[in-house]
Amino acid sequence: MRFLKSLWRRVEAELPAAVAPQPTILAPLPNGANPIHRFIDDMRLPREEHRRDLELRLGVRPDPIYRSDAVIFDAAIGIPGAMAPWIARSDAGMPPQFPITRFSALTWFQDDAHANLDRTARYLEAWFGPAEIGKQWNTLIATWRSGIAEVGLIAWPPAWQSGDLRNDAEDRQPRLRTACHVNVATGFCLSMSERERDWVAGFQPIAFDGSVGTARMARAGTSAPYDTALEYARAPETLAASWQGSLGLSFGDEALIIVSDQLFVVPRESIIELEVLRLTPAKGGGGSSLHARCRTQAKARDAQTLFLAQASDPDGMNGLGRQLAARLGCPVEIGPYFPDA
């Protein structure tokens, strides 16, 4: 339950409104290829080899900067100013049967976050053309996107940060305070099988008081799924606009379908149980959220938890949880009340 509470807090985090620079949308290359895929391939980053095979072949080692577990691509082509080789985060909660979907690097030229991001952006202009650079919250960003593949730059100028925050990695490596983070998403997402297409074609949304996902979540089909979501995320080939922000069941109740930041298609036999987290008003306003615990091949988890829906009433998800559990033939746990601290 503590994990679910932290998960809900993460998806519920709301920040003040800000006008962020828009991503540069890239057209396909003349041969129809994705320009970001070409960049990944030219950097010699393996975007098609499965995580299990890569971790066996290259090993899992501490990230040289942050010391967390990572696959380190020593043979990849580094970009100018790179502080270390390209890496991909490794976590035993990531399903191993899919390709790695995200690679990252850090660049640093001088003790100036704006200059480091600007110089990295100018290097990438040779691949993608210029991108708008601007402020989003307390960060400086620039983004290129092709389909749902993406290259993003982000830096945290020290003058924009709260002075009371500590970061152990920055204490060890002070250049991190002004470094530019380069994040590459391949956009990999499984296509629907014929059975899944039939389920989605027979999608029956369920009306309830509350919302699917959060107001700030991206719309399904506009962003790449994270590695932890790959088992149930599917490319929304034909998705009615009216289905955005909805959940329900396939005809015959054979699958749970969620349309939030991704299209999730979950066979009923893959659902272990549903859980309702309930928070009473305290420092926060309280509310409730509904989650599905699903079977996974990730070696460090007994289940993959999908965030389904939420309501402002601490008991607002009880009815939906019971309704879905009855139709899917799985148990539902209505959790105890916790103060919304």
Coordinates of C-alpha atoms in Angstrom, one line a residue:
M1 CA 0.0 0.0 0.0
R2 CA 2.9 2.4 0.7
F3 CA 4.0 1.8 -2.9
L4 CA 0.5 2.7 -4.2
K5 CA 0.5 5.8 -2.1
S6 CA 3.8 7.0 -3.5
L7 CA 2.6 6.1 -7.0
W8 CA -0.5 8.2 -6.6
R9 CA 1.5 11.1 -5.2
R10 CA 3.7 11.0 -8.3
V11 CA 0.9 11.0 -10.8
E12 CA -1.0 13.6 -8.8
A13 CA 1.8 16.1 -8.6
E14 CA 0.5 19.4 -10.0
L15 CA 2.7 22.4 -10.9
P16 CA 1.7 25.9 -11.6
A17 CA 0.8 26.6 -15.2
A18 CA 3.7 27.6 -17.5
V19 CA 4.2 28.1 -21.2
A20 CA 6.7 25.6 -22.3
P21 CA 8.6 25.7 -25.6
Q22 CA 7.0 23.5 -28.2
P23 CA 8.8 20.5 -29.6
T24 CA 10.1 20.6 -33.2
I25 CA 8.2 18.1 -35.2
L26 CA 10.4 16.2 -37.7
A27 CA 9.2 14.9 -41.0
P28 CA 10.2 11.4 -42.2
L29 CA 13.4 11.2 -44.2
P30 CA 13.0 10.9 -48.0
N31 CA 13.3 7.1 -47.7
G32 CA 10.4 7.1 -45.1
A33 CA 12.7 6.5 -42.2
N34 CA 12.3 8.1 -38.8
P35 CA 15.1 10.8 -38.4
I36 CA 15.5 10.0 -34.7
H37 CA 15.9 6.3 -35.4
R38 CA 18.6 7.3 -37.9
F39 CA 20.4 9.3 -35.2
I40 CA 20.1 6.4 -32.7
D41 CA 21.5 4.0 -35.2
D42 CA 24.3 6.3 -36.2
M43 CA 25.2 6.7 -32.5
R44 CA 25.5 2.9 -32.5
L45 CA 22.8 2.5 -29.8
P46 CA 21.0 -0.8 -29.9
R47 CA 17.3 0.1 -30.2
E48 CA 16.1 -3.3 -31.3
E49 CA 18.0 -5.8 -29.1
H50 CA 16.0 -7.0 -26.1
R51 CA 17.0 -5.8 -22.7
R52 CA 17.6 -9.4 -21.4
D53 CA 20.2 -10.0 -24.2
L54 CA 21.9 -6.6 -23.8
E55 CA 22.2 -7.0 -20.0
L56 CA 23.7 -10.5 -20.5
R57 CA 26.1 -9.2 -23.2
L58 CA 27.2 -5.9 -21.7
G59 CA 26.4 -6.5 -18.0
V60 CA 24.8 -4.1 -15.5
R61 CA 27.2 -1.7 -13.9
P62 CA 26.9 1.4 -11.7
D63 CA 26.2 4.6 -13.7
P64 CA 29.6 6.4 -13.6
I65 CA 27.8 9.7 -12.6
Y66 CA 24.7 8.7 -10.5
R67 CA 25.9 5.2 -9.4
S68 CA 22.5 3.6 -10.1
D69 CA 22.3 0.4 -12.1
A70 CA 22.7 0.9 -15.8
V71 CA 23.7 -0.7 -19.1
I72 CA 26.7 1.4 -20.3
F73 CA 27.3 1.6 -24.1
D74 CA 31.1 2.1 -24.2
A75 CA 31.2 1.3 -28.0
A76 CA 28.5 3.9 -28.9
I77 CA 29.5 7.2 -30.5
G78 CA 29.7 9.9 -27.9
I79 CA 28.4 13.4 -28.5
P80 CA 30.6 16.5 -28.0
G81 CA 31.0 17.5 -24.3
A82 CA 29.9 14.0 -23.0
M83 CA 30.7 13.5 -19.4
A84 CA 30.4 9.7 -19.8
P85 CA 29.3 7.1 -22.3
W86 CA 25.6 6.7 -23.3
I87 CA 23.6 4.7 -20.7
A88 CA 20.2 3.1 -20.3
R89 CA 18.8 2.7 -16.8
S90 CA 18.5 -0.8 -15.5
D91 CA 16.0 -1.9 -13.0
A92 CA 14.7 -5.3 -12.0
G93 CA 11.2 -3.9 -12.3
M94 CA 11.6 -3.5 -16.1
P95 CA 10.3 -6.4 -18.2
P96 CA 13.3 -8.0 -19.9
Q97 CA 11.6 -9.2 -23.1
F98 CA 11.5 -5.9 -24.9
P99 CA 14.1 -3.5 -26.4
I100 CA 15.4 -0.7 -24.3
T101 CA 13.4 2.3 -25.1
R102 CA 15.4 5.2 -23.5
F103 CA 19.0 6.2 -23.7
S104 CA 20.7 9.1 -22.0
A105 CA 23.9 11.1 -21.8
L106 CA 25.2 14.2 -20.0
T107 CA 27.1 17.1 -21.7
W108 CA 29.2 19.8 -20.0
F109 CA 31.4 22.5 -21.6
Q110 CA 31.5 25.3 -18.9
D111 CA 29.9 26.2 -15.7
D112 CA 26.8 27.7 -17.4
A113 CA 23.6 25.6 -17.8
H114 CA 22.3 27.8 -20.6
A115 CA 25.6 27.6 -22.6
N116 CA 25.8 23.8 -22.1
L117 CA 22.3 23.2 -23.4
D118 CA 22.7 25.7 -26.2
R119 CA 25.9 24.1 -27.5
T120 CA 24.4 20.6 -27.3
A121 CA 21.3 21.9 -29.2
R122 CA 23.6 23.4 -31.9
Y123 CA 25.3 20.1 -32.4
L124 CA 21.9 18.3 -32.8
E125 CA 20.8 20.9 -35.3
A126 CA 23.0 19.2 -37.8
W127 CA 20.7 16.2 -37.5
F128 CA 17.3 17.7 -36.9
G129 CA 17.4 21.4 -37.6
P130 CA 16.8 24.1 -34.9
A131 CA 14.6 23.6 -31.8
E132 CA 13.0 26.2 -29.6
I133 CA 14.8 26.6 -26.3
G134 CA 12.9 27.9 -23.4
K135 CA 12.0 27.7 -19.7
Q136 CA 9.6 25.1 -18.3
W137 CA 9.0 25.4 -14.6
N138 CA 12.6 25.4 -13.1
T139 CA 14.3 23.9 -16.2
L140 CA 15.6 24.9 -19.6
I141 CA 14.5 22.5 -22.3
A142 CA 14.5 21.8 -26.1
T143 CA 12.8 18.9 -27.8
W144 CA 12.7 17.2 -31.2
R145 CA 10.0 14.7 -32.0
S146 CA 9.2 12.3 -34.9
G147 CA 6.1 10.2 -34.3
I148 CA 6.5 9.3 -30.6
A149 CA 10.3 9.0 -30.8
E150 CA 11.9 12.0 -29.1
V151 CA 15.2 13.7 -28.3
G152 CA 15.0 16.0 -25.4
L153 CA 17.5 18.3 -23.7
I154 CA 17.0 19.6 -20.2
A155 CA 19.2 21.6 -17.8
W156 CA 18.6 23.0 -14.3
P157 CA 20.1 26.4 -14.1
P158 CA 21.2 26.9 -10.4
A159 CA 19.6 30.3 -10.2
W160 CA 16.2 28.7 -10.8
Q161 CA 16.5 26.1 -8.1
S162 CA 15.5 26.1 -4.4
G163 CA 18.6 26.6 -2.3
D164 CA 17.6 24.0 0.4
L165 CA 17.7 21.0 -1.9
R166 CA 20.6 18.5 -1.7
N167 CA 21.7 16.1 -4.4
D168 CA 24.4 13.6 -3.5
A169 CA 25.4 13.1 -7.1
E170 CA 26.0 16.8 -7.5
D171 CA 28.1 16.8 -4.3
R172 CA 30.3 14.1 -5.8
Q173 CA 30.3 15.7 -9.3
P174 CA 29.7 19.5 -9.1
R175 CA 29.6 19.8 -12.9
L176 CA 26.1 18.1 -12.8
R177 CA 24.6 21.4 -11.4
T178 CA 25.0 23.0 -14.9
A179 CA 25.2 19.9 -17.1
C180 CA 22.8 19.3 -20.0
H181 CA 20.8 16.0 -19.9
V182 CA 20.3 14.4 -23.2
N183 CA 17.3 12.0 -23.3
V184 CA 16.4 9.8 -26.3
A185 CA 13.2 7.8 -26.5
T186 CA 13.0 5.3 -29.4
G187 CA 9.2 5.3 -29.4
F188 CA 9.0 1.6 -29.3
C189 CA 5.5 0.3 -28.5
L190 CA 3.9 -3.0 -29.4
S191 CA 1.2 -3.1 -32.0
M192 CA -2.1 -4.7 -31.2
S193 CA -2.6 -8.4 -31.9
E194 CA -5.7 -9.4 -33.9
R195 CA -7.4 -10.4 -30.6
E196 CA -6.5 -7.1 -29.0
R197 CA -7.9 -5.2 -32.1
D198 CA -11.1 -7.0 -31.7
W199 CA -11.2 -6.1 -28.0
V200 CA -10.6 -2.4 -28.7
A201 CA -13.1 -2.4 -31.6
G202 CA -15.7 -3.6 -29.0
F203 CA -14.6 -1.2 -26.3
Q204 CA -17.4 -0.3 -23.9
P205 CA -16.4 2.8 -21.8
I206 CA -17.8 2.9 -18.2
A207 CA -19.1 6.2 -16.9
F208 CA -18.1 7.1 -13.3
D209 CA -17.6 10.2 -11.1
G210 CA -13.9 10.8 -11.4
S211 CA -11.2 10.9 -14.0
V212 CA -8.9 8.5 -15.8
G213 CA -5.3 9.6 -15.3
T214 CA -4.6 13.2 -14.4
A215 CA -5.3 16.5 -16.2
R216 CA -1.6 16.9 -17.1
M217 CA -1.1 13.4 -18.6
A218 CA -0.3 13.3 -22.3
R219 CA -3.0 11.9 -24.6
A220 CA -2.6 8.3 -25.8
G221 CA -0.6 8.1 -29.0
T222 CA 1.4 11.3 -28.4
S223 CA 4.2 10.1 -26.1
A224 CA 6.4 7.0 -25.9
P225 CA 5.6 4.5 -23.2
Y226 CA 8.3 3.9 -20.5
D227 CA 10.0 0.6 -20.2
T228 CA 7.9 -0.4 -17.2
A229 CA 4.7 0.0 -19.3
L230 CA 5.6 -2.1 -22.3
E231 CA 3.8 -5.3 -21.3
Y232 CA 0.3 -3.7 -21.6
A233 CA 0.8 -0.5 -23.6
R234 CA -0.3 -0.7 -27.3
A235 CA 0.1 1.6 -30.3
P236 CA -3.4 3.1 -30.7
E237 CA -3.8 2.5 -34.4
T238 CA -7.5 3.3 -34.5
L239 CA -8.7 5.2 -31.4
A240 CA -11.8 7.4 -31.4
A241 CA -11.1 10.9 -30.1
S242 CA -14.0 10.5 -27.7
W243 CA -12.3 7.6 -26.0
Q244 CA -9.4 9.8 -24.7
G245 CA -9.4 9.8 -20.9
S246 CA -11.7 6.8 -20.5
L247 CA -11.7 3.2 -19.3
G248 CA -13.9 0.2 -19.7
L249 CA -14.1 -3.4 -20.9
S250 CA -14.1 -5.2 -24.2
F251 CA -17.3 -6.8 -25.5
G252 CA -17.7 -10.0 -23.3
D253 CA -15.5 -8.5 -20.6
E254 CA -12.4 -10.3 -21.9
A255 CA -10.1 -7.4 -21.4
L256 CA -9.7 -4.2 -19.4
I257 CA -9.0 -1.2 -21.6
I258 CA -7.6 2.1 -20.3
V259 CA -7.0 5.2 -22.4
S260 CA -4.8 7.6 -20.4
D261 CA -1.3 8.7 -21.4
Q262 CA -1.1 5.3 -23.2
L263 CA -3.6 2.8 -24.6
F264 CA -3.4 -0.1 -22.2
V265 CA -5.0 -3.4 -23.1
V266 CA -5.0 -6.0 -20.3
P267 CA -6.5 -9.5 -20.7
R268 CA -8.7 -10.4 -17.8
E269 CA -6.5 -13.4 -17.0
S270 CA -3.5 -11.1 -16.5
I271 CA -5.2 -9.1 -13.7
I272 CA -4.3 -10.3 -10.3
E273 CA -6.4 -7.9 -8.3
L274 CA -7.7 -4.3 -8.1
E275 CA -6.8 -2.0 -5.3
V276 CA -8.4 1.2 -4.0
L277 CA -6.3 3.7 -2.2
R278 CA -8.3 6.1 0.1
L279 CA -7.0 9.3 1.5
T280 CA -8.9 11.5 4.0
P281 CA -8.4 15.3 4.0
A282 CA -5.4 16.5 6.0
K283 CA -2.7 18.7 4.6
G284 CA -4.0 17.6 1.2
G285 CA -7.6 17.5 0.1
G286 CA -8.0 13.7 0.2
G287 CA -9.5 11.5 -2.5
S288 CA -9.2 8.0 -3.8
S289 CA -7.5 6.1 -6.7
L290 CA -8.0 2.8 -8.4
H291 CA -5.1 0.5 -9.5
A292 CA -4.8 -2.8 -11.2
R293 CA -2.1 -5.3 -10.2
C294 CA -1.2 -7.3 -13.3
R295 CA 1.1 -10.2 -14.1
T296 CA 4.6 -9.3 -15.2
Q297 CA 7.8 -10.9 -16.4
A298 CA 9.9 -8.3 -14.5
K299 CA 12.2 -10.3 -12.2
A300 CA 11.9 -8.1 -9.1
R301 CA 8.1 -7.6 -9.0
D302 CA 5.3 -9.9 -8.3
A303 CA 3.0 -7.5 -10.2
Q304 CA 2.9 -4.5 -12.6
T305 CA 0.7 -1.8 -11.1
L306 CA -1.4 0.3 -13.5
F307 CA -3.0 3.5 -12.4
L308 CA -6.6 3.5 -13.6
A309 CA -8.6 6.3 -12.2
Q310 CA -9.1 8.8 -9.3
A311 CA -11.8 10.8 -7.6
S312 CA -11.8 13.6 -5.1
D313 CA -14.1 11.6 -2.6
P314 CA -12.1 9.2 -0.4
D315 CA -14.8 6.6 -1.3
G316 CA -15.2 7.7 -4.9
M317 CA -13.4 4.7 -6.4
N318 CA -15.1 2.0 -4.3
G319 CA -18.0 1.4 -6.6
L320 CA -16.0 1.4 -9.8
G321 CA -13.5 -1.0 -8.2
R322 CA -16.3 -3.4 -7.2
Q323 CA -18.0 -3.2 -10.6
L324 CA -14.8 -3.9 -12.5
A325 CA -13.8 -6.7 -10.2
A326 CA -17.2 -8.4 -10.5
R327 CA -17.1 -8.3 -14.3
L328 CA -13.4 -9.3 -14.6
G329 CA -13.7 -12.1 -12.0
C330 CA -10.8 -10.8 -9.8
P331 CA -10.7 -9.6 -6.2
V332 CA -10.7 -6.0 -5.2
E333 CA -9.0 -4.6 -2.0
I334 CA -10.7 -1.5 -0.6
G335 CA -7.8 -0.2 1.4
P336 CA -8.0 1.6 4.8
Y337 CA -8.1 5.3 5.1
F338 CA -4.8 7.2 5.2
P339 CA -4.5 10.9 6.0
D340 CA -3.6 13.0 3.0
A341 CA -0.4 14.3 4.6

